[in-house]
mmCIF file of C-alpha atoms in Angstrom:
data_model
loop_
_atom_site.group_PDB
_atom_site.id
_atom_site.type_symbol
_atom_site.label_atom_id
_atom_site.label_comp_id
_atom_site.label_asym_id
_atom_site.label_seq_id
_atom_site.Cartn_x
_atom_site.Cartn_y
_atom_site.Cartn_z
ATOM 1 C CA UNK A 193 87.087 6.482 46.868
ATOM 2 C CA UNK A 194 84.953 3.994 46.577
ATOM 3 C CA UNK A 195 84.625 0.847 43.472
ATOM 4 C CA UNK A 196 82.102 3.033 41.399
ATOM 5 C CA UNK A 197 83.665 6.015 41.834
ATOM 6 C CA UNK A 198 87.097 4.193 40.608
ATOM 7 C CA UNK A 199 85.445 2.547 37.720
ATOM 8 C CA UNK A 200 83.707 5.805 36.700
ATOM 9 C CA UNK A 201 86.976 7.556 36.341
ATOM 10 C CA UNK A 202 88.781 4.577 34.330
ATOM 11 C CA UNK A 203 85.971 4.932 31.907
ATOM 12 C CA UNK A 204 86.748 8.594 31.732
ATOM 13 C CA UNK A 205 90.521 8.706 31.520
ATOM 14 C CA UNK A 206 89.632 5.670 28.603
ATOM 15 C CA UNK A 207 87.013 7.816 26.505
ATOM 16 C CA UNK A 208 89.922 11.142 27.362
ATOM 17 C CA UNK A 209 92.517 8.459 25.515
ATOM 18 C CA UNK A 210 89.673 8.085 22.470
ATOM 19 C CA UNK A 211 89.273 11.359 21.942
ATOM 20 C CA UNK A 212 93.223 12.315 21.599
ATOM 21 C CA UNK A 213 93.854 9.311 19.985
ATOM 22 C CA UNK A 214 90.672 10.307 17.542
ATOM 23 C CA UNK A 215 91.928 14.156 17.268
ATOM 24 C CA UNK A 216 95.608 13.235 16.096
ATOM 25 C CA UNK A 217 93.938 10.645 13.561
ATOM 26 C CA UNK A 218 91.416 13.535 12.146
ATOM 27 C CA UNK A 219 94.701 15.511 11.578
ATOM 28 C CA UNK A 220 96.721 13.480 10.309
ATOM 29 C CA UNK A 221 94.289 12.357 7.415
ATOM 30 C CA UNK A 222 93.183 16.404 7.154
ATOM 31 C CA UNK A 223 96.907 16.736 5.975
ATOM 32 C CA UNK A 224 97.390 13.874 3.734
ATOM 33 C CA UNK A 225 93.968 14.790 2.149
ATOM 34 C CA UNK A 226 95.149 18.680 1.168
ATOM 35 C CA UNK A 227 98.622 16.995 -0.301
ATOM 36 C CA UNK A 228 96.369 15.186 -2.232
ATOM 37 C CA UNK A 229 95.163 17.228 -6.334
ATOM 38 C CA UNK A 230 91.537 18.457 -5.954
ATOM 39 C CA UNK A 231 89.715 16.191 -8.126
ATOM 40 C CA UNK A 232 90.479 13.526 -5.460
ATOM 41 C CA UNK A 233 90.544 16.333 -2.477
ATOM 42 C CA UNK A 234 87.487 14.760 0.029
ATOM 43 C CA UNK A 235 87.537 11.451 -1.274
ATOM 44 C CA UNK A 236 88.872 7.895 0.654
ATOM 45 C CA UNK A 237 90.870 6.270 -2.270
ATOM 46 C CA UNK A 238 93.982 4.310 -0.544
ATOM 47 C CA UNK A 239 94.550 1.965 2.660
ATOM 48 C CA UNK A 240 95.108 5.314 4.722
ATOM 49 C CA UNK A 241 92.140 6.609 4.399
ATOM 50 C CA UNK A 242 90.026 3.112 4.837
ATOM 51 C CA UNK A 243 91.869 3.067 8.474
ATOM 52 C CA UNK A 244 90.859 6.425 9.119
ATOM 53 C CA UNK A 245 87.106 4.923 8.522
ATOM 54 C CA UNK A 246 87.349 2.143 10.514
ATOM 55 C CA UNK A 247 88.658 4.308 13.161
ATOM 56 C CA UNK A 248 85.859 6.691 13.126
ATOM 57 C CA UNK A 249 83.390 3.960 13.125
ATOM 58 C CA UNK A 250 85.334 2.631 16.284
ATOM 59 C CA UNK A 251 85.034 5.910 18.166
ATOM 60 C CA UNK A 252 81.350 6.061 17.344
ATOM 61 C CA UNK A 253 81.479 2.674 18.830
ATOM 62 C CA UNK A 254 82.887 3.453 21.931
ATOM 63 C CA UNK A 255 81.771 7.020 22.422
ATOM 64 C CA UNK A 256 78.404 6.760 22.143
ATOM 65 C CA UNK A 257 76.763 3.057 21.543
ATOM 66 C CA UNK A 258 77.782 2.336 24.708
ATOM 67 C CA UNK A 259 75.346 4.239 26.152
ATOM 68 C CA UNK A 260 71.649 3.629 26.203
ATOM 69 C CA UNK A 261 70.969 7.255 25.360
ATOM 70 C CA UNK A 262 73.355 6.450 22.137
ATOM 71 C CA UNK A 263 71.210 3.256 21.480
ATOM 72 C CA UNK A 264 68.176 5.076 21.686
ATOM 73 C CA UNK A 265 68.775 7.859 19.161
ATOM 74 C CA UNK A 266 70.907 5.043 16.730
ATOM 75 C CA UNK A 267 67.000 3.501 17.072
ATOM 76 C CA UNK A 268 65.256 6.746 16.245
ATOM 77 C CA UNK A 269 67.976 7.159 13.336
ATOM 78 C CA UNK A 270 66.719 3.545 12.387
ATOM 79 C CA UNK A 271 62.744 4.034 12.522
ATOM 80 C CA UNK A 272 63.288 7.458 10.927
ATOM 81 C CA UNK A 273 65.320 6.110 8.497
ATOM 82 C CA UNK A 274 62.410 3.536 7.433
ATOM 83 C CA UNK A 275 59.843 5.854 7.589
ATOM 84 C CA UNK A 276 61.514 7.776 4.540
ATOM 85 C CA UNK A 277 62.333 5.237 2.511
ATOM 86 C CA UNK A 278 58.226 4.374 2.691
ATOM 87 C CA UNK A 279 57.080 7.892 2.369
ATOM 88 C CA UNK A 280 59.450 8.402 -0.935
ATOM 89 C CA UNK A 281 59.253 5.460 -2.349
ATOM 90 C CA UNK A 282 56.842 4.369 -5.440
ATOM 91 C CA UNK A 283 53.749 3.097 -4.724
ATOM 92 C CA UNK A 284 53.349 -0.738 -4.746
ATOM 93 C CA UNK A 285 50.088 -0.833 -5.017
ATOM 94 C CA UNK A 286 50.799 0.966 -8.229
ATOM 95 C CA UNK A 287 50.241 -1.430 -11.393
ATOM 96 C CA UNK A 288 50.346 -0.987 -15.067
ATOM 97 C CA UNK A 289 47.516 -2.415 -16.526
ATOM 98 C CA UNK A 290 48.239 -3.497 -19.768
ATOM 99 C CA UNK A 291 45.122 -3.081 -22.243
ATOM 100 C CA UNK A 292 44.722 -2.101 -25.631
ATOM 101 C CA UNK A 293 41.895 0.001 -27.487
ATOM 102 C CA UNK A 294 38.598 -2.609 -28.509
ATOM 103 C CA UNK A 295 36.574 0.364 -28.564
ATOM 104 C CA UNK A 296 36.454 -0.444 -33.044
ATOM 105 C CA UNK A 297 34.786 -3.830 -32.136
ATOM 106 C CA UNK A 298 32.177 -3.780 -34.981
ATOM 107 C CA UNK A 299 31.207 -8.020 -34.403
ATOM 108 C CA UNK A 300 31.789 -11.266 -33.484
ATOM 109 C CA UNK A 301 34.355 -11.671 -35.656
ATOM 110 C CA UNK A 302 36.144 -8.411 -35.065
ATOM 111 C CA UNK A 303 36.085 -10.088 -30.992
ATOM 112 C CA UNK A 304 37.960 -12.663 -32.457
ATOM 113 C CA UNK A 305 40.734 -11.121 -34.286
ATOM 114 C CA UNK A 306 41.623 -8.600 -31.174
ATOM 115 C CA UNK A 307 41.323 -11.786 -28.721
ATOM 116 C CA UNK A 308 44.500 -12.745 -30.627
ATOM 117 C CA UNK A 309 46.304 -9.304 -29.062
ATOM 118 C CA UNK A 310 45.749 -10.093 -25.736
ATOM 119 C CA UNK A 311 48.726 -10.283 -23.803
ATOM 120 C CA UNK A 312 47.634 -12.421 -21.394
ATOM 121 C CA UNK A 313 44.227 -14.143 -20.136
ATOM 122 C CA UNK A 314 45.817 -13.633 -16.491
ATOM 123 C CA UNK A 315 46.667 -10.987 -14.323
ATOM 124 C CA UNK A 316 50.122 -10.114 -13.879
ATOM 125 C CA UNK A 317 49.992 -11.130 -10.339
ATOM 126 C CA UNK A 318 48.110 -14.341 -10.308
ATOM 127 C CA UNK A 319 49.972 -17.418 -8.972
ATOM 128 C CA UNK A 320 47.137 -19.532 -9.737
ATOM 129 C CA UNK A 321 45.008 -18.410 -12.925
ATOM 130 C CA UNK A 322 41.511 -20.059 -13.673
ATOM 131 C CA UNK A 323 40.910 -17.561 -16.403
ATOM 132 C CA UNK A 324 39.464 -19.313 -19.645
ATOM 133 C CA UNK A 325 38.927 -18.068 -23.334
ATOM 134 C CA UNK A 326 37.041 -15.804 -21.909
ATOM 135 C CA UNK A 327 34.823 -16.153 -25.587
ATOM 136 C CA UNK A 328 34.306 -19.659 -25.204
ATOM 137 C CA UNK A 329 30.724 -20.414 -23.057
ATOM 138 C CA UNK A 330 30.966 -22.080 -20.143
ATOM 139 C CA UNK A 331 28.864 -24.060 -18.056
ATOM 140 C CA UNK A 332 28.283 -23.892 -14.242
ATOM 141 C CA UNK A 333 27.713 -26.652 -11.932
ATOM 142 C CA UNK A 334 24.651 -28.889 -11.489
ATOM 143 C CA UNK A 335 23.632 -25.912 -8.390
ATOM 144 C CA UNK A 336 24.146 -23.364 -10.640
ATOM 145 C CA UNK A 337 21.971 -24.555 -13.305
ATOM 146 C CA UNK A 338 19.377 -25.135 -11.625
ATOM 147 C CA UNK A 339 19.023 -21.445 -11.048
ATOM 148 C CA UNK A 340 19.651 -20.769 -15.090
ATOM 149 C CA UNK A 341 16.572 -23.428 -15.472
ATOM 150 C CA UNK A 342 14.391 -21.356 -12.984
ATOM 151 C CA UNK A 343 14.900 -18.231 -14.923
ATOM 152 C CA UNK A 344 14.681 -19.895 -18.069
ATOM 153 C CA UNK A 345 11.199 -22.018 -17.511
ATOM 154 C CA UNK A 346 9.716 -19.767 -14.580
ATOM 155 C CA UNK A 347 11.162 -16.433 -14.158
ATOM 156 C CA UNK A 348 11.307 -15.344 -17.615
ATOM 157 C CA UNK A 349 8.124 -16.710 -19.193
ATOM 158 C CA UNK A 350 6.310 -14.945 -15.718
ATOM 159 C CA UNK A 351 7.624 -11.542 -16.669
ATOM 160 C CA UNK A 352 6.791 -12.035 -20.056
ATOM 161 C CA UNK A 353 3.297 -12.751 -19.236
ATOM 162 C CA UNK A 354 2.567 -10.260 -16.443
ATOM 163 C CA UNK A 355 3.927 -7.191 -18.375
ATOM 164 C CA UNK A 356 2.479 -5.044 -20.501
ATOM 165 C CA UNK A 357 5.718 -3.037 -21.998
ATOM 166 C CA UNK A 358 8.967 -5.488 -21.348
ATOM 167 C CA UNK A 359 11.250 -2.176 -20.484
ATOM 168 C CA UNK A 360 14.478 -3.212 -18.464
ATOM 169 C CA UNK A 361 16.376 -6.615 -18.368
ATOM 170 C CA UNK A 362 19.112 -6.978 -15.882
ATOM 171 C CA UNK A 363 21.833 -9.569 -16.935
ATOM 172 C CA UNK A 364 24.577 -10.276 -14.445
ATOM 173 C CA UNK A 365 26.074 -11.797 -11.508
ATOM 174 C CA UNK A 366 25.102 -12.087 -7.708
ATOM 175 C CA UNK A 367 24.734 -8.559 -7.601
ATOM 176 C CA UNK A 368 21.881 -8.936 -9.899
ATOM 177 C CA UNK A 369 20.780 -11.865 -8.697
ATOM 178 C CA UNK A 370 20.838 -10.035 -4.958
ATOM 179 C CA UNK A 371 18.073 -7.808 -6.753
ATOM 180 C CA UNK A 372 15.507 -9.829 -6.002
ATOM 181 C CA UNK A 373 16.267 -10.630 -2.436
ATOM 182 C CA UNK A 374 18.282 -14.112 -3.124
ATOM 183 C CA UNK A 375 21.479 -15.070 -2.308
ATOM 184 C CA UNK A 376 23.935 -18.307 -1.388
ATOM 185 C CA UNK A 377 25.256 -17.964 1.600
ATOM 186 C CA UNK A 378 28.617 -19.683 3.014
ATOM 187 C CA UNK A 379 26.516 -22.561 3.559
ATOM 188 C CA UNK A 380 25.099 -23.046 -0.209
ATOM 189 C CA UNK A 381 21.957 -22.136 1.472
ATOM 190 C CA UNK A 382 19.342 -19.934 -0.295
ATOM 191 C CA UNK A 383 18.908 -16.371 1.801
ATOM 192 C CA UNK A 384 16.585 -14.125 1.336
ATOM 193 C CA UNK A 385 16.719 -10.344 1.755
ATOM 194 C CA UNK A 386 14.485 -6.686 1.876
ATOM 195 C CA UNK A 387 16.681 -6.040 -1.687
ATOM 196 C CA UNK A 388 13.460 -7.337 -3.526
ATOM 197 C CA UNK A 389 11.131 -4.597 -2.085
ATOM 198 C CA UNK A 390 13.415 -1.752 -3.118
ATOM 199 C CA UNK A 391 13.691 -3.889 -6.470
ATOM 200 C CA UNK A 392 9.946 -3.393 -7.093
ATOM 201 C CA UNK A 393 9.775 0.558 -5.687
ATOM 202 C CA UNK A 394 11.613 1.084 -9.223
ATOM 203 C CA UNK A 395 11.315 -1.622 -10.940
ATOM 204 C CA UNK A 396 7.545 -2.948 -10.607
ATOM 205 C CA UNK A 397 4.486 -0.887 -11.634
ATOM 206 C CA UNK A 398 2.605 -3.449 -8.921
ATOM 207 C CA UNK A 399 5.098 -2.138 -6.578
ATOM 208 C CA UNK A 400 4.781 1.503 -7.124
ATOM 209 C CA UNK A 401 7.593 1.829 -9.851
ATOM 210 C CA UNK A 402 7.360 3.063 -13.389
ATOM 211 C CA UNK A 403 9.229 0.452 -15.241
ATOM 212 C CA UNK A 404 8.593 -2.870 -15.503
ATOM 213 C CA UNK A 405 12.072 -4.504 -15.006
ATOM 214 C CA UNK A 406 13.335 -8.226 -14.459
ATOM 215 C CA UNK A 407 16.387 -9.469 -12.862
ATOM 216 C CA UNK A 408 18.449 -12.132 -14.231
ATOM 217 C CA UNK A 409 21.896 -13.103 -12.469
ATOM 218 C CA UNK A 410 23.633 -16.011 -10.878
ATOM 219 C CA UNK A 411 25.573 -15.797 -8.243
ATOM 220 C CA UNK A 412 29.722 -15.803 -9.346
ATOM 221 C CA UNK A 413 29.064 -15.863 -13.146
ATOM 222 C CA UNK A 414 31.481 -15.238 -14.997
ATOM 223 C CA UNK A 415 31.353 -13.579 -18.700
ATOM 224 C CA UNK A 416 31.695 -17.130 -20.455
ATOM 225 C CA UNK A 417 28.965 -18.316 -18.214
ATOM 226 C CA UNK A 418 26.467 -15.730 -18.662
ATOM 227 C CA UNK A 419 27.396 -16.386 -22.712
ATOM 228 C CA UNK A 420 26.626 -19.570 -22.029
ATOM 229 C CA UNK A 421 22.789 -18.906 -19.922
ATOM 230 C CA UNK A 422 21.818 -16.196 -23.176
ATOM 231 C CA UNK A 423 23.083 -18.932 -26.152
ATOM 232 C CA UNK A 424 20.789 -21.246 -23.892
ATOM 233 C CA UNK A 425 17.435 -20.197 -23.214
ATOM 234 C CA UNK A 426 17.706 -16.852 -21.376
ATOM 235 C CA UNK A 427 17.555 -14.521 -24.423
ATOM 236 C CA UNK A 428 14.098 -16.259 -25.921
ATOM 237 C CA UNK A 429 11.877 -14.984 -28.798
ATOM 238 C CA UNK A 430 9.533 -13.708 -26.555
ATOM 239 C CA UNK A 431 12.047 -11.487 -24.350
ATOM 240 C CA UNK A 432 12.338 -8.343 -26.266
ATOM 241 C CA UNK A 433 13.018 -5.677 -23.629
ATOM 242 C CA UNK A 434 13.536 -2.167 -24.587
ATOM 243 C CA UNK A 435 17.168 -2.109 -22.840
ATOM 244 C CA UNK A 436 19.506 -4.572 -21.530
ATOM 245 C CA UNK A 437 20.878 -3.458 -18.631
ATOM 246 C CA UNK A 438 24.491 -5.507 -18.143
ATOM 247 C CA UNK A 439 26.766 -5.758 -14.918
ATOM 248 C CA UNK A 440 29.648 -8.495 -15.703
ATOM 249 C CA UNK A 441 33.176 -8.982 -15.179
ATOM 250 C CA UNK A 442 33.843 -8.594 -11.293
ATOM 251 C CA UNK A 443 34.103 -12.295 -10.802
ATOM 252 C CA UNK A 444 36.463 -12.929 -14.053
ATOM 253 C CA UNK A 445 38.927 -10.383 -12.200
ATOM 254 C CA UNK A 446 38.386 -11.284 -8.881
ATOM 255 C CA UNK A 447 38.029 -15.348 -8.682
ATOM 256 C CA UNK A 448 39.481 -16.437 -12.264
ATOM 257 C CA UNK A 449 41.903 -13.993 -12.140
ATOM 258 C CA UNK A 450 42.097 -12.565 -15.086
ATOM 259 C CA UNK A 451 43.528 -9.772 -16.766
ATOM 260 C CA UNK A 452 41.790 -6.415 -17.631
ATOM 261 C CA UNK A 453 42.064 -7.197 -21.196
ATOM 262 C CA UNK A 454 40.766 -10.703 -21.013
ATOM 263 C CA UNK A 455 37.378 -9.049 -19.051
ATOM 264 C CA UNK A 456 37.054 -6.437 -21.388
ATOM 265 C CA UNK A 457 36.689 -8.697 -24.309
ATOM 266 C CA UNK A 458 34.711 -10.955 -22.296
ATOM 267 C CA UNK A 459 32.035 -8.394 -21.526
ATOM 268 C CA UNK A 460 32.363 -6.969 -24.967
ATOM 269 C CA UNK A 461 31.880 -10.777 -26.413
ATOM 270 C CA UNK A 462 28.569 -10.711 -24.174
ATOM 271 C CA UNK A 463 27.486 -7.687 -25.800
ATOM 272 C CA UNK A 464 28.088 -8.981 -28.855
ATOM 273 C CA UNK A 465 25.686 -11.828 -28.488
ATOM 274 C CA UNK A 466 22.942 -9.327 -26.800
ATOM 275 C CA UNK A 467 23.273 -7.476 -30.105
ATOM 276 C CA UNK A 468 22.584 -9.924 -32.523
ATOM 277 C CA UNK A 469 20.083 -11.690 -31.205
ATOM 278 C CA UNK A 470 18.310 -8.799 -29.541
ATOM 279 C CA UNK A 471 18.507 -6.319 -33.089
ATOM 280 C CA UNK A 472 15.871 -3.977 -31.785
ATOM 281 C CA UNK A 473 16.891 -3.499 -28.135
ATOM 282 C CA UNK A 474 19.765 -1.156 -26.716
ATOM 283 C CA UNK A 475 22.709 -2.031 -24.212
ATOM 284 C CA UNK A 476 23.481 -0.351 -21.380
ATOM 285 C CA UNK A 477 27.157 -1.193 -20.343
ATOM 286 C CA UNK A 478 27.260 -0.565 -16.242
ATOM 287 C CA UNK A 479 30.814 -0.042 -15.321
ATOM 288 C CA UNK A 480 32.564 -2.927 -13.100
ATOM 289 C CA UNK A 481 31.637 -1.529 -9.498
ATOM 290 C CA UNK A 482 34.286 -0.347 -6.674
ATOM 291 C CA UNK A 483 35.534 -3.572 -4.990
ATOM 292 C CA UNK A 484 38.077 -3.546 -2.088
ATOM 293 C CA UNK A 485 40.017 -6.469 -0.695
ATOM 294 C CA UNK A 486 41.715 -4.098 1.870
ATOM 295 C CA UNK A 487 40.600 -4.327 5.645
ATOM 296 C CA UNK A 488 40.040 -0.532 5.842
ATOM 297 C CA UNK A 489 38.181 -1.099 2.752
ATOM 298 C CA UNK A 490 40.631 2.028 0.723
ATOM 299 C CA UNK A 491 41.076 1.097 -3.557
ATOM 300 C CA UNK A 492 43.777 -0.732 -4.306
ATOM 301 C CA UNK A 493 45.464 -2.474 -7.068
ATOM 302 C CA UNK A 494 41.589 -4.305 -8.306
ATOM 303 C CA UNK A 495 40.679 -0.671 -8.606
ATOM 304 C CA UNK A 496 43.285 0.095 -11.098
ATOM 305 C CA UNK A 497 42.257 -2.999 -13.062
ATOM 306 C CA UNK A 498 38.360 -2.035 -13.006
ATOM 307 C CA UNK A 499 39.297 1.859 -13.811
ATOM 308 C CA UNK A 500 41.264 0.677 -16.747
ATOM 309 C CA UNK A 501 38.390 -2.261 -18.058
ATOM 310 C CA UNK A 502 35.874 0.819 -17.512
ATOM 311 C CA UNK A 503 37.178 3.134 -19.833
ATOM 312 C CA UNK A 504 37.720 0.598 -22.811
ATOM 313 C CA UNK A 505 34.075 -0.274 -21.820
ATOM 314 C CA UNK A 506 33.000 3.171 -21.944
ATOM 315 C CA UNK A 507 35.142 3.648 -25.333
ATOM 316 C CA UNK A 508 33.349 1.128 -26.983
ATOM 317 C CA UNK A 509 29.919 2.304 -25.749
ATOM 318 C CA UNK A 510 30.455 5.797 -27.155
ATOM 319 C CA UNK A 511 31.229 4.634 -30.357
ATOM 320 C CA UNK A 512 28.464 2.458 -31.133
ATOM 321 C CA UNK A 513 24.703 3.892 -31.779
ATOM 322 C CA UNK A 514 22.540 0.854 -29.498
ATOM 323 C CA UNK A 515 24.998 0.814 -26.449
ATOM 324 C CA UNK A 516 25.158 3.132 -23.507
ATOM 325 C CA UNK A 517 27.638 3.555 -20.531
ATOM 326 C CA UNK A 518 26.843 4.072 -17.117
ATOM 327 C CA UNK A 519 28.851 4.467 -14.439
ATOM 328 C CA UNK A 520 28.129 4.131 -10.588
ATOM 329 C CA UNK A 521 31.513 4.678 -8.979
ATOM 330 C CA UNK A 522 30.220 8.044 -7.199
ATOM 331 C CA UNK A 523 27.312 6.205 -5.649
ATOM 332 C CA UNK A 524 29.470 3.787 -4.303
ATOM 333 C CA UNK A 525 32.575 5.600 -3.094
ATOM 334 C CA UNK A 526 33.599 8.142 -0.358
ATOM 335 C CA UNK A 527 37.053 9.727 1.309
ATOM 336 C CA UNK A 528 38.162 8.037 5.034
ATOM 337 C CA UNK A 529 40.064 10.751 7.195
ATOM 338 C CA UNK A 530 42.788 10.545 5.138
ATOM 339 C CA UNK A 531 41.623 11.976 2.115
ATOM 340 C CA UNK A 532 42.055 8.252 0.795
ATOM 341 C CA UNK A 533 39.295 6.920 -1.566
ATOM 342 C CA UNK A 534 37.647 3.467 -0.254
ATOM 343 C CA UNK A 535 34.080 1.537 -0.616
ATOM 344 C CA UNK A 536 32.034 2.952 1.239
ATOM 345 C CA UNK A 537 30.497 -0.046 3.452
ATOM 346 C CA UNK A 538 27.106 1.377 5.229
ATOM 347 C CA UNK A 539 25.595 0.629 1.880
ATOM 348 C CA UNK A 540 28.422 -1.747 0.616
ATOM 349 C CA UNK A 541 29.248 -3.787 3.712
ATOM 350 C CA UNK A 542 31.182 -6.674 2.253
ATOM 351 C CA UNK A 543 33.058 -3.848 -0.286
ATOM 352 C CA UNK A 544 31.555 -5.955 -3.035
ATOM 353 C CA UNK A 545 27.668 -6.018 -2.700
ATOM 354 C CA UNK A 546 25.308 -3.726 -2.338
ATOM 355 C CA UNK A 547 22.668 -3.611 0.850
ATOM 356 C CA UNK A 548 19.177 -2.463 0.095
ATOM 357 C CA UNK A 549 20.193 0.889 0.799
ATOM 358 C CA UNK A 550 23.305 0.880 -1.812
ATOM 359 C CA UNK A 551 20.637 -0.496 -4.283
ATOM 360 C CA UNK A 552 18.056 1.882 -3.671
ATOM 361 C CA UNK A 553 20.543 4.766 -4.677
ATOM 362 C CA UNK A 554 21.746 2.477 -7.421
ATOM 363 C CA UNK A 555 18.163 1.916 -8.200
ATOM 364 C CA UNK A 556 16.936 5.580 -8.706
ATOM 365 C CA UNK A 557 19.869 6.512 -11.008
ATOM 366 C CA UNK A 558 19.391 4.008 -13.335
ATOM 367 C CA UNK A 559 15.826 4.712 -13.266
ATOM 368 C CA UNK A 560 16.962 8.572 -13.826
ATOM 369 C CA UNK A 561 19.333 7.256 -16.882
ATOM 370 C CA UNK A 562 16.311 4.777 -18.675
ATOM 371 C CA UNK A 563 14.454 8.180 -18.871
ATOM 372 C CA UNK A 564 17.105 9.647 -21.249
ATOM 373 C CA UNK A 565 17.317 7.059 -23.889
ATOM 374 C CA UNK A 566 15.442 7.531 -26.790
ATOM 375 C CA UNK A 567 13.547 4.272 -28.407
ATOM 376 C CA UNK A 568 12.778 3.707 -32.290
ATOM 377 C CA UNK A 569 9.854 1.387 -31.144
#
């Protein structure tokens, strides 16, 4: 008999010695356990009983860890183990969103009084919050203003003059300002894109469209700032557009971080101001557009936030005779091969901005919507 042969049957005679030892041990605590009443019949309540544990825990031990096939399966127990505890768990990506009803906003004033309300100016899961009073103006940089001074002293006074009927005003961000085929890149450098062609297939009568539409935005405004550009020179006397067409709030959620309550009474404080000074014009509210910040591009927690800011937004539009709601998500949206909703990035390829083909389909339901409003003038 050779070593291996003699160390093989050690190992056996020692497991043989386990498993008596582990039998007499399993009947032994069997019969203290029935001596025991039945409310307590099953259950490990004195020192006994913890040995009998520790015991059974030591045969594992020795019967089967020290194998790799007993490793292996105590690692599939492991994985499998994990992969429950994900599958059943509750979602993290699930947030409240704390928000209440502005949809009674009759003015200014009213603005005001439900500011005081809001829980927070900052979402729940900031660690760093640049959100302001999100109804006190606010003034970009020197870069940025020299863009609000184009539009004021060139852009605007241009439209004015070349139109016949002033019909649709876009006020926004960069994805209005991307209407016209101009954006900052990385660099601060001014790009230029086909978006303005598709801009003036709707939106030109020179370029084959049958509205006459201009495009005001800045790249990352903010609702204070665009309060600021239309208390400064881009709502003028001679700008009296049939409809405003209004697309704010992204950036206050995304880069100031704030919460859905603080954007909805900033976009509802921009409103406001279009109201007053614009008495004879209506208000088209665009809902806050899908916006990923997921690789695979699926709707997370932002999309909670922008679901819940769209509804008081739609609220408040349906409850108010010059304002309209219109909402894009469809356009912008689609199922991956999980049935999961994400942006859908052929014509959204950031997830944020739309390409020229996004805006064309954008384009052409607006268009489709301006047909159905009724004008008193």
């Amino acid at each position: 008999m050779n070593s291996l042969e003699i160390e093989v049957s050690d190992e056996s005679e020692r497991l043989k010695n386990v498993d008596e030892e582990f039998s007499t041990s399993s009947a032994a605590a069997a019969a203290q356990s029935s001596s025991k009443s039945p409310q307590f019949s099953g259950m490990l309540t004195n020192t006994n009983d913890d040995s009998f544990v520790c015991f059974v825990m030591e045969y594992v031990y020795e019967r089967h860890l020290q194998t790799r096939k007993g490793r292996c399966l105590l690692l599939l127990l492991f994985l499998f183990s994990g992969a429950m505890v994900v599958v059943f768990q509750p979602n993290k990506n699930s947030v409240e969103i704390p928000m209440h009803d502005f949809s009674d906003i009759e003015s200014p004033t009213d603005l005001e009084q439900a500011e005081v309300i809001v829980e927070s100016w900052c979402r729940e899961d900031a660690d760093v919050c640049r959100c302001g009073d999100p109804l006190k103006p606010a003034q970009r940089d020197e870069r940025h203003q020299e863009r609000h001074e184009y539009l004021t002293n060139i852009g605007i006074p241009n439209y004015v003059r070349s139109v016949d009927s002033q019909d649709l005003v876009f006020l926004g961000d960069s994805i209005t300002q991307n209407m016209l085929g101009s954006y900052i890149d990385v660099l601060k450098r001014f790009k230029y894109t086909e978006d303005v062609n598709v801009f003036n297939q709707y939106f030109s009568l020179k370029g084959g469209g049958k509205i006459n539409g201009l495009a005001l935005g800045i790249a990352g405004d903010q609702s204070p700032h665009l309060l600021w550009r239309i208390q400064n020179g881009e709502l003028p006397e001679t700008l009296n557009p049939k409809v405003f067409w209004l697309l704010i709030g992204i950036n206050d959620l995304g880069l100031g971080k704030c919460s859905a309550e603080s954007v909805v009474i900033g976009v509802l404080g921009v409103v406001e101001e279009i109201m007053t000074r614009k008495p004879s014009s209506k208000v088209v509210i665009n809902g806050l557009l899908p916006f990923s910040e997921n690789r695979n591009a699926r709707l997370g927690k932002q999309w909670e936030r922008i679901l819940a800011i769209n509804e008081q937004l739609q609220l408040f539009a349906e409850k108010h005779d010059r304002t309209e709601y219109f909402d894009a998500t469809n356009i912008f949206v689609e199922k991956d091969d999980g049935g999961n909703t994400k942006v859908n990035t052929d014509i959204m390829p950031d997830k944020l901005h739309p390409n020229h083909i996004g805006y064309s389909m954008w384009f052409e339901k607006i268009a489709e919507k301006y047909f159905t409003l009724s004008f008193d003038n």
